[in-house]
Amino acid sequence: MLHDIPEQWPVTGTRTPFTGNVTGVRTDEVTMPDGGTVRRDYQTHPGSVAVVALDDEGRVLVLRQYRHPVRHLLWEVPAGLLDVPGEHPVRAAQRELFEEAHVEASDWRVLADIYSTPGGSDEAIRIFLARGVTEATGERYEASEEEARFEHARVPLEELVRGVLQGELHNACLAVGVLALNAVLAGDGVESLRPADAPWPARPFDAS
């Protein structure tokens, strides 16, 4: 089986020309295997989690929001940043599902781990599968700014798969998540997926 291999070429110098509220830009001077040196600019990112929430009727919870860099209203799965220090990835995913959709789930598994744009960012994303979906108890999270304008829907998995393959749906987490879930359901089944606390070398965490 093919697998990605961790490797780090020597960095002889680094600087951070920009630091934002969450992400930044870093410039590294990297020594190539042939001895030459190149400069690599990339976005630094804390990492993210995303949730493919599947209900008992085979529908996936999606939401639509405006994404300014691409000038689109995109259908997406619930997702968010790993921006709470020390927060377990599963807890972050549960928090995002509650805040963005006022939903909770009883069964959590790892669906896929990806690097969103490895040529230009160090962002790592863990996509979870959540089942046993129910309306959350307690007071609804008070959304603001873009989140206050979310449009929610529950869409059959096969419809989302068609949307991705026909070029109608473009969000990376949605695309990877629904295609991975479709493959799992057609193949070895959900029980073959990794547990929710499976190691994540890209963003190590305390599993206790």
mmCIF file of N, CA, C and O in Angstrom, residues 22-112:
data_model
loop_
_atom_site.group_PDB
_atom_site.id
_atom_site.type_symbol
_atom_site.label_atom_id
_atom_site.label_comp_id
_atom_site.label_asym_id
_atom_site.label_seq_id
_atom_site.Cartn_x
_atom_site.Cartn_y
_atom_site.Cartn_z
ATOM 1 N N VAL A 22 -5.104 34.402 13.126
ATOM 2 C CA VAL A 22 -5.072 32.942 13.212
ATOM 3 C C VAL A 22 -3.938 32.359 12.383
ATOM 4 O O VAL A 22 -3.207 31.481 12.836
ATOM 5 N N THR A 23 -3.786 32.827 11.163
ATOM 6 C CA THR A 23 -2.758 32.297 10.269
ATOM 7 C C THR A 23 -1.677 33.333 10.028
ATOM 8 O O THR A 23 -1.806 34.496 10.412
ATOM 9 N N GLY A 24 -0.614 32.891 9.390
ATOM 10 C CA GLY A 24 0.480 33.790 9.056
ATOM 11 C C GLY A 24 1.150 33.347 7.773
ATOM 12 O O GLY A 24 0.708 32.397 7.119
ATOM 13 N N VAL A 25 2.216 34.043 7.400
ATOM 14 C CA VAL A 25 3.020 33.679 6.243
ATOM 15 C C VAL A 25 4.460 33.524 6.702
ATOM 16 O O VAL A 25 4.993 34.388 7.408
ATOM 17 N N ARG A 26 5.082 32.418 6.310
ATOM 18 C CA ARG A 26 6.470 32.140 6.679
ATOM 19 C C ARG A 26 7.296 31.975 5.409
ATOM 20 O O ARG A 26 6.824 31.424 4.410
ATOM 21 N N THR A 27 8.517 32.439 5.458
ATOM 22 C CA THR A 27 9.471 32.261 4.367
ATOM 23 C C THR A 27 10.649 31.453 4.878
ATOM 24 O O THR A 27 11.319 31.869 5.829
ATOM 25 N N ASP A 28 10.893 30.295 4.282
ATOM 26 C CA ASP A 28 12.015 29.427 4.664
ATOM 27 C C ASP A 28 13.034 29.358 3.532
ATOM 28 O O ASP A 28 12.661 29.292 2.351
ATOM 29 N N GLU A 29 14.295 29.367 3.908
ATOM 30 C CA GLU A 29 15.373 29.070 2.970
ATOM 31 C C GLU A 29 15.690 27.580 3.107
ATOM 32 O O GLU A 29 16.170 27.134 4.149
ATOM 33 N N VAL A 30 15.398 26.809 2.058
ATOM 34 C CA VAL A 30 15.466 25.354 2.131
ATOM 35 C C VAL A 30 16.614 24.838 1.273
ATOM 36 O O VAL A 30 16.757 25.216 0.104
ATOM 37 N N THR A 31 17.433 23.951 1.867
ATOM 38 C CA THR A 31 18.522 23.323 1.134
ATOM 39 C C THR A 31 18.011 22.084 0.409
ATOM 40 O O THR A 31 17.484 21.157 1.024
ATOM 41 N N MET A 32 18.171 22.074 -0.915
ATOM 42 C CA MET A 32 17.683 20.970 -1.735
ATOM 43 C C MET A 32 18.659 19.790 -1.683
ATOM 44 O O MET A 32 19.831 19.949 -1.312
ATOM 45 N N PRO A 33 18.210 18.604 -2.072
ATOM 46 C CA PRO A 33 19.099 17.435 -2.069
ATOM 47 C C PRO A 33 20.356 17.614 -2.920
ATOM 48 O O PRO A 33 21.396 17.006 -2.625
ATOM 49 N N ASP A 34 20.297 18.458 -3.961
ATOM 50 C CA ASP A 34 21.481 18.672 -4.798
ATOM 51 C C ASP A 34 22.399 19.751 -4.246
ATOM 52 O O ASP A 34 23.393 20.114 -4.880
ATOM 53 N N GLY A 35 22.060 20.275 -3.055
ATOM 54 C CA GLY A 35 22.893 21.289 -2.427
ATOM 55 C C GLY A 35 22.477 22.714 -2.695
ATOM 56 O O GLY A 35 22.964 23.647 -2.058
ATOM 57 N N GLY A 36 21.587 22.918 -3.660
ATOM 58 C CA GLY A 36 21.093 24.260 -3.948
ATOM 59 C C GLY A 36 20.130 24.742 -2.879
ATOM 60 O O GLY A 36 19.658 23.975 -2.036
ATOM 61 N N THR A 37 19.828 26.021 -2.894
ATOM 62 C CA THR A 37 18.921 26.627 -1.917
ATOM 63 C C THR A 37 17.754 27.289 -2.632
ATOM 64 O O THR A 37 17.939 27.966 -3.652
ATOM 65 N N VAL A 38 16.554 27.079 -2.113
ATOM 66 C CA VAL A 38 15.360 27.716 -2.664
ATOM 67 C C VAL A 38 14.598 28.402 -1.529
ATOM 68 O O VAL A 38 14.750 28.054 -0.351
ATOM 69 N N ARG A 39 13.790 29.377 -1.895
ATOM 70 C CA ARG A 39 12.945 30.056 -0.917
ATOM 71 C C ARG A 39 11.521 29.556 -1.075
ATOM 72 O O ARG A 39 10.995 29.511 -2.184
ATOM 73 N N ARG A 40 10.908 29.207 0.038
ATOM 74 C CA ARG A 40 9.537 28.728 0.033
ATOM 75 C C ARG A 40 8.675 29.612 0.943
ATOM 76 O O ARG A 40 8.957 29.741 2.136
ATOM 77 N N ASP A 41 7.651 30.229 0.359
ATOM 78 C CA ASP A 41 6.682 31.017 1.116
ATOM 79 C C ASP A 41 5.424 30.176 1.311
ATOM 80 O O ASP A 41 4.924 29.573 0.356
ATOM 81 N N TYR A 42 4.894 30.145 2.536
ATOM 82 C CA TYR A 42 3.682 29.365 2.766
ATOM 83 C C TYR A 42 2.912 29.903 3.964
ATOM 84 O O TYR A 42 3.452 30.609 4.823
ATOM 85 N N GLN A 43 1.635 29.566 3.974
ATOM 86 C CA GLN A 43 0.762 29.969 5.067
ATOM 87 C C GLN A 43 0.936 29.024 6.248
ATOM 88 O O GLN A 43 0.932 27.799 6.078
ATOM 89 N N THR A 44 1.098 29.587 7.428
ATOM 90 C CA THR A 44 1.095 28.779 8.643
ATOM 91 C C THR A 44 -0.331 28.720 9.189
ATOM 92 O O THR A 44 -1.064 29.707 9.156
ATOM 93 N N HIS A 45 -0.726 27.556 9.676
ATOM 94 C CA HIS A 45 -2.132 27.329 10.016
ATOM 95 C C HIS A 45 -2.220 26.392 11.223
ATOM 96 O O HIS A 45 -1.474 25.414 11.307
ATOM 97 N N PRO A 46 -3.156 26.648 12.153
ATOM 98 C CA PRO A 46 -3.240 25.780 13.341
ATOM 99 C C PRO A 46 -3.828 24.410 13.066
ATOM 100 O O PRO A 46 -3.721 23.500 13.894
ATOM 101 N N GLY A 47 -4.456 24.230 11.905
ATOM 102 C CA GLY A 47 -5.131 22.972 11.600
ATOM 103 C C GLY A 47 -6.630 23.122 11.749
ATOM 104 O O GLY A 47 -7.139 24.094 12.325
ATOM 105 N N SER A 48 -7.363 22.155 11.203
ATOM 106 C CA SER A 48 -8.821 22.225 11.186
ATOM 107 C C SER A 48 -9.424 20.842 11.388
ATOM 108 O O SER A 48 -8.763 19.818 11.216
ATOM 109 N N VAL A 49 -10.701 20.852 11.732
ATOM 110 C CA VAL A 49 -11.499 19.623 11.765
ATOM 111 C C VAL A 49 -12.760 19.855 10.940
ATOM 112 O O VAL A 49 -13.220 20.994 10.795
ATOM 113 N N ALA A 50 -13.304 18.780 10.387
ATOM 114 C CA ALA A 50 -14.549 18.848 9.626
ATOM 115 C C ALA A 50 -15.375 17.619 9.954
ATOM 116 O O ALA A 50 -14.840 16.593 10.386
ATOM 117 N N VAL A 51 -16.703 17.740 9.767
ATOM 118 C CA VAL A 51 -17.610 16.673 10.184
ATOM 119 C C VAL A 51 -18.584 16.317 9.063
ATOM 120 O O VAL A 51 -19.333 17.189 8.589
ATOM 121 N N VAL A 52 -18.566 15.061 8.646
ATOM 122 C CA VAL A 52 -19.611 14.529 7.780
ATOM 123 C C VAL A 52 -20.636 13.884 8.713
ATOM 124 O O VAL A 52 -20.412 12.787 9.236
ATOM 125 N N ALA A 53 -21.721 14.603 8.965
ATOM 126 C CA ALA A 53 -22.758 14.141 9.897
ATOM 127 C C ALA A 53 -23.844 13.431 9.099
ATOM 128 O O ALA A 53 -24.570 14.054 8.320
ATOM 129 N N LEU A 54 -23.943 12.121 9.304
ATOM 130 C CA LEU A 54 -24.858 11.266 8.535
ATOM 131 C C LEU A 54 -26.038 10.866 9.406
ATOM 132 O O LEU A 54 -25.847 10.262 10.477
ATOM 133 N N ASP A 55 -27.267 11.212 8.978
ATOM 134 C CA ASP A 55 -28.427 10.844 9.790
ATOM 135 C C ASP A 55 -28.941 9.460 9.418
ATOM 136 O O ASP A 55 -28.414 8.793 8.517
ATOM 137 N N ASP A 56 -29.983 9.017 10.115
ATOM 138 C CA ASP A 56 -30.493 7.650 9.928
ATOM 139 C C ASP A 56 -31.176 7.452 8.584
ATOM 140 O O ASP A 56 -31.472 6.315 8.202
ATOM 141 N N GLU A 57 -31.440 8.532 7.851
ATOM 142 C CA GLU A 57 -32.058 8.433 6.534
ATOM 143 C C GLU A 57 -31.036 8.537 5.406
ATOM 144 O O GLU A 57 -31.408 8.679 4.240
ATOM 145 N N GLY A 58 -29.741 8.466 5.760
ATOM 146 C CA GLY A 58 -28.701 8.515 4.742
ATOM 147 C C GLY A 58 -28.433 9.903 4.201
ATOM 148 O O GLY A 58 -27.863 10.049 3.117
ATOM 149 N N ARG A 59 -28.819 10.930 4.954
ATOM 150 C CA ARG A 59 -28.597 12.303 4.534
ATOM 151 C C ARG A 59 -27.421 12.911 5.294
ATOM 152 O O ARG A 59 -27.189 12.580 6.459
ATOM 153 N N VAL A 60 -26.725 13.803 4.622
ATOM 154 C CA VAL A 60 -25.568 14.480 5.223
ATOM 155 C C VAL A 60 -25.950 15.927 5.496
ATOM 156 O O VAL A 60 -26.553 16.604 4.663
ATOM 157 N N LEU A 61 -25.574 16.407 6.677
ATOM 158 C CA LEU A 61 -25.855 17.787 7.047
ATOM 159 C C LEU A 61 -24.847 18.701 6.368
ATOM 160 O O LEU A 61 -23.630 18.509 6.504
ATOM 161 N N VAL A 62 -25.332 19.686 5.630
ATOM 162 C CA VAL A 62 -24.468 20.643 4.952
ATOM 163 C C VAL A 62 -24.958 22.062 5.241
ATOM 164 O O VAL A 62 -26.113 22.268 5.639
ATOM 165 N N LEU A 63 -24.091 23.018 5.053
ATOM 166 C CA LEU A 63 -24.452 24.409 5.241
ATOM 167 C C LEU A 63 -23.787 25.231 4.157
ATOM 168 O O LEU A 63 -22.765 24.844 3.590
ATOM 169 N N ARG A 64 -24.373 26.378 3.856
ATOM 170 C CA ARG A 64 -23.842 27.225 2.799
ATOM 171 C C ARG A 64 -23.421 28.569 3.382
ATOM 172 O O ARG A 64 -24.159 29.181 4.141
ATOM 173 N N GLN A 65 -22.205 28.995 3.003
ATOM 174 C CA GLN A 65 -21.726 30.284 3.465
ATOM 175 C C GLN A 65 -20.866 30.950 2.395
ATOM 176 O O GLN A 65 -20.353 30.292 1.488
ATOM 177 N N TYR A 66 -20.724 32.253 2.535
ATOM 178 C CA TYR A 66 -19.942 33.036 1.585
ATOM 179 C C TYR A 66 -18.456 32.894 1.896
ATOM 180 O O TYR A 66 -18.033 33.041 3.044
ATOM 181 N N ARG A 67 -17.668 32.619 0.856
ATOM 182 C CA ARG A 67 -16.212 32.529 0.983
ATOM 183 C C ARG A 67 -15.592 33.608 0.100
ATOM 184 O O ARG A 67 -15.554 33.478 -1.128
ATOM 185 N N HIS A 68 -15.120 34.665 0.727
ATOM 186 C CA HIS A 68 -14.686 35.829 -0.027
ATOM 187 C C HIS A 68 -13.517 35.552 -0.979
ATOM 188 O O HIS A 68 -13.527 36.055 -2.116
ATOM 189 N N PRO A 69 -12.470 34.797 -0.577
ATOM 190 C CA PRO A 69 -11.345 34.611 -1.501
ATOM 191 C C PRO A 69 -11.745 34.033 -2.854
ATOM 192 O O PRO A 69 -11.125 34.359 -3.872
ATOM 193 N N VAL A 70 -12.771 33.184 -2.885
ATOM 194 C CA VAL A 70 -13.188 32.585 -4.155
ATOM 195 C C VAL A 70 -14.481 33.194 -4.693
ATOM 196 O O VAL A 70 -14.989 32.781 -5.725
ATOM 197 N N ARG A 71 -15.034 34.182 -3.958
ATOM 198 C CA ARG A 71 -16.251 34.878 -4.397
ATOM 199 C C ARG A 71 -17.370 33.897 -4.728
ATOM 200 O O ARG A 71 -17.984 33.939 -5.795
ATOM 201 N N HIS A 72 -17.654 33.019 -3.778
ATOM 202 C CA HIS A 72 -18.712 32.033 -3.969
ATOM 203 C C HIS A 72 -19.471 31.800 -2.668
ATOM 204 O O HIS A 72 -18.901 31.919 -1.568
ATOM 205 N N LEU A 73 -20.735 31.444 -2.804
ATOM 206 C CA LEU A 73 -21.480 30.801 -1.735
ATOM 207 C C LEU A 73 -21.258 29.310 -1.910
ATOM 208 O O LEU A 73 -21.660 28.730 -2.923
ATOM 209 N N LEU A 74 -20.614 28.681 -0.951
ATOM 210 C CA LEU A 74 -20.250 27.272 -1.064
ATOM 211 C C LEU A 74 -21.058 26.419 -0.088
ATOM 212 O O LEU A 74 -21.230 26.783 1.082
ATOM 213 N N TRP A 75 -21.516 25.272 -0.575
ATOM 214 C CA TRP A 75 -22.053 24.252 0.320
ATOM 215 C C TRP A 75 -20.879 23.516 0.947
ATOM 216 O O TRP A 75 -19.950 23.091 0.249
ATOM 217 N N GLU A 76 -20.920 23.353 2.265
ATOM 218 C CA GLU A 76 -19.819 22.764 3.017
ATOM 219 C C GLU A 76 -20.369 21.842 4.095
ATOM 220 O O GLU A 76 -21.554 21.879 4.412
ATOM 221 N N VAL A 77 -19.490 21.041 4.676
ATOM 222 C CA VAL A 77 -19.826 20.328 5.909
ATOM 223 C C VAL A 77 -19.357 21.177 7.076
ATOM 224 O O VAL A 77 -18.464 22.025 6.913
ATOM 225 N N PRO A 78 -19.927 21.001 8.271
ATOM 226 C CA PRO A 78 -19.459 21.772 9.425
ATOM 227 C C PRO A 78 -17.961 21.576 9.639
ATOM 228 O O PRO A 78 -17.442 20.460 9.541
ATOM 229 N N ALA A 79 -17.276 22.667 9.917
ATOM 230 C CA ALA A 79 -15.819 22.613 10.060
ATOM 231 C C ALA A 79 -15.347 23.826 10.845
ATOM 232 O O ALA A 79 -16.065 24.825 10.969
ATOM 233 N N GLY A 80 -14.137 23.730 11.363
ATOM 234 C CA GLY A 80 -13.587 24.864 12.091
ATOM 235 C C GLY A 80 -12.132 24.664 12.447
ATOM 236 O O GLY A 80 -11.542 23.593 12.219
ATOM 237 N N LEU A 81 -11.554 25.695 13.028
ATOM 238 C CA LEU A 81 -10.134 25.716 13.344
ATOM 239 C C LEU A 81 -9.820 24.986 14.645
ATOM 240 O O LEU A 81 -10.655 24.926 15.561
ATOM 241 N N LEU A 82 -8.607 24.473 14.728
ATOM 242 C CA LEU A 82 -8.070 23.982 16.001
ATOM 243 C C LEU A 82 -7.432 25.175 16.715
ATOM 244 O O LEU A 82 -6.208 25.262 16.844
ATOM 245 N N ASP A 83 -8.278 26.092 17.154
ATOM 246 C CA ASP A 83 -7.773 27.345 17.708
ATOM 247 C C ASP A 83 -7.947 27.463 19.218
ATOM 248 O O ASP A 83 -7.726 28.534 19.793
ATOM 249 N N VAL A 84 -8.344 26.363 19.881
ATOM 250 C CA VAL A 84 -8.434 26.339 21.336
ATOM 251 C C VAL A 84 -7.257 25.521 21.855
ATOM 252 O O VAL A 84 -7.179 24.313 21.597
ATOM 253 N N PRO A 85 -6.304 26.129 22.552
ATOM 254 C CA PRO A 85 -5.103 25.404 22.996
ATOM 255 C C PRO A 85 -5.450 24.148 23.795
ATOM 256 O O PRO A 85 -6.269 24.182 24.719
ATOM 257 N N GLY A 86 -4.844 23.033 23.396
ATOM 258 C CA GLY A 86 -5.025 21.782 24.120
ATOM 259 C C GLY A 86 -6.320 21.047 23.843
ATOM 260 O O GLY A 86 -6.554 19.971 24.408
ATOM 261 N N GLU A 87 -7.178 21.577 22.962
ATOM 262 C CA GLU A 87 -8.462 20.928 22.705
ATOM 263 C C GLU A 87 -8.273 19.674 21.853
ATOM 264 O O GLU A 87 -7.601 19.705 20.820
ATOM 265 N N HIS A 88 -8.874 18.584 22.283
ATOM 266 C CA HIS A 88 -8.825 17.330 21.544
ATOM 267 C C HIS A 88 -9.546 17.515 20.211
ATOM 268 O O HIS A 88 -10.601 18.162 20.149
ATOM 269 N N PRO A 89 -9.028 16.960 19.106
ATOM 270 C CA PRO A 89 -9.691 17.134 17.811
ATOM 271 C C PRO A 89 -11.152 16.699 17.800
ATOM 272 O O PRO A 89 -11.992 17.349 17.163
ATOM 273 N N VAL A 90 -11.480 15.603 18.487
ATOM 274 C CA VAL A 90 -12.867 15.166 18.530
ATOM 275 C C VAL A 90 -13.732 16.210 19.226
ATOM 276 O O VAL A 90 -14.840 16.528 18.783
ATOM 277 N N ARG A 91 -13.209 16.751 20.315
ATOM 278 C CA ARG A 91 -13.967 17.782 21.038
ATOM 279 C C ARG A 91 -14.157 19.012 20.152
ATOM 280 O O ARG A 91 -15.243 19.618 20.155
ATOM 281 N N ALA A 92 -13.142 19.367 19.393
ATOM 282 C CA ALA A 92 -13.266 20.512 18.483
ATOM 283 C C ALA A 92 -14.338 20.248 17.435
ATOM 284 O O ALA A 92 -15.142 21.132 17.110
ATOM 285 N N ALA A 93 -14.379 19.021 16.914
ATOM 286 C CA ALA A 93 -15.382 18.675 15.913
ATOM 287 C C ALA A 93 -16.786 18.694 16.516
ATOM 288 O O ALA A 93 -17.739 19.176 15.889
ATOM 289 N N GLN A 94 -16.919 18.193 17.729
ATOM 290 C CA GLN A 94 -18.215 18.219 18.402
ATOM 291 C C GLN A 94 -18.669 19.659 18.641
ATOM 292 O O GLN A 94 -19.857 19.984 18.485
ATOM 293 N N ARG A 95 -17.738 20.495 19.016
ATOM 294 C CA ARG A 95 -18.055 21.910 19.254
ATOM 295 C C ARG A 95 -18.529 22.579 17.971
ATOM 296 O O ARG A 95 -19.518 23.321 17.966
ATOM 297 N N GLU A 96 -17.825 22.320 16.864
ATOM 298 C CA GLU A 96 -18.212 22.930 15.596
ATOM 299 C C GLU A 96 -19.591 22.444 15.150
ATOM 300 O O GLU A 96 -20.400 23.225 14.643
ATOM 301 N N LEU A 97 -19.871 21.161 15.331
ATOM 302 C CA LEU A 97 -21.171 20.628 14.943
ATOM 303 C C LEU A 97 -22.286 21.282 15.757
ATOM 304 O O LEU A 97 -23.348 21.632 15.224
ATOM 305 N N PHE A 98 -22.037 21.484 17.025
ATOM 306 C CA PHE A 98 -23.025 22.131 17.889
ATOM 307 C C PHE A 98 -23.204 23.595 17.507
ATOM 308 O O PHE A 98 -24.333 24.082 17.354
ATOM 309 N N GLU A 99 -22.094 24.312 17.350
ATOM 310 C CA GLU A 99 -22.175 25.744 17.090
ATOM 311 C C GLU A 99 -22.773 26.057 15.722
ATOM 312 O O GLU A 99 -23.560 27.000 15.577
ATOM 313 N N GLU A 100 -22.417 25.274 14.721
ATOM 314 C CA GLU A 100 -22.850 25.589 13.366
ATOM 315 C C GLU A 100 -24.206 25.001 13.004
ATOM 316 O O GLU A 100 -24.875 25.524 12.108
ATOM 317 N N ALA A 101 -24.612 23.924 13.688
ATOM 318 C CA ALA A 101 -25.867 23.269 13.292
ATOM 319 C C ALA A 101 -26.756 22.892 14.467
ATOM 320 O O ALA A 101 -27.850 22.377 14.250
ATOM 321 N N HIS A 102 -26.329 23.132 15.710
ATOM 322 C CA HIS A 102 -27.067 22.756 16.920
ATOM 323 C C HIS A 102 -27.441 21.271 16.873
ATOM 324 O O HIS A 102 -28.578 20.862 17.075
ATOM 325 N N VAL A 103 -26.424 20.472 16.574
ATOM 326 C CA VAL A 103 -26.587 19.025 16.419
ATOM 327 C C VAL A 103 -25.504 18.321 17.226
ATOM 328 O O VAL A 103 -24.401 18.843 17.402
ATOM 329 N N GLU A 104 -25.817 17.131 17.727
ATOM 330 C CA GLU A 104 -24.821 16.284 18.376
ATOM 331 C C GLU A 104 -24.920 14.890 17.795
ATOM 332 O O GLU A 104 -25.894 14.561 17.098
ATOM 333 N N ALA A 105 -23.896 14.077 18.049
ATOM 334 C CA ALA A 105 -23.861 12.729 17.477
ATOM 335 C C ALA A 105 -23.288 11.766 18.506
ATOM 336 O O ALA A 105 -22.464 12.142 19.353
ATOM 337 N N SER A 106 -23.713 10.513 18.423
ATOM 338 C CA SER A 106 -23.311 9.511 19.418
ATOM 339 C C SER A 106 -22.151 8.640 18.965
ATOM 340 O O SER A 106 -21.498 7.996 19.780
ATOM 341 N N ASP A 107 -21.871 8.601 17.664
ATOM 342 C CA ASP A 107 -20.819 7.714 17.141
ATOM 343 C C ASP A 107 -19.867 8.532 16.271
ATOM 344 O O ASP A 107 -20.293 9.160 15.289
ATOM 345 N N TRP A 108 -18.576 8.512 16.619
ATOM 346 C CA TRP A 108 -17.568 9.309 15.922
ATOM 347 C C TRP A 108 -16.433 8.412 15.447
ATOM 348 O O TRP A 108 -15.938 7.565 16.198
ATOM 349 N N ARG A 109 -16.014 8.619 14.197
ATOM 350 C CA ARG A 109 -14.880 7.890 13.630
ATOM 351 C C ARG A 109 -14.098 8.814 12.709
ATOM 352 O O ARG A 109 -14.632 9.809 12.210
ATOM 353 N N VAL A 110 -12.823 8.472 12.483
ATOM 354 C CA VAL A 110 -12.005 9.242 11.552
ATOM 355 C C VAL A 110 -12.308 8.772 10.142
ATOM 356 O O VAL A 110 -12.204 7.578 9.840
ATOM 357 N N LEU A 111 -12.681 9.712 9.293
ATOM 358 C CA LEU A 111 -12.979 9.388 7.898
ATOM 359 C C LEU A 111 -11.760 9.582 7.010
ATOM 360 O O LEU A 111 -11.440 8.734 6.174
ATOM 361 N N ALA A 112 -11.045 10.698 7.174
ATOM 362 C CA ALA A 112 -9.853 10.967 6.355
ATOM 363 C C ALA A 112 -9.021 12.064 7.002
ATOM 364 O O ALA A 112 -9.545 12.926 7.714
#
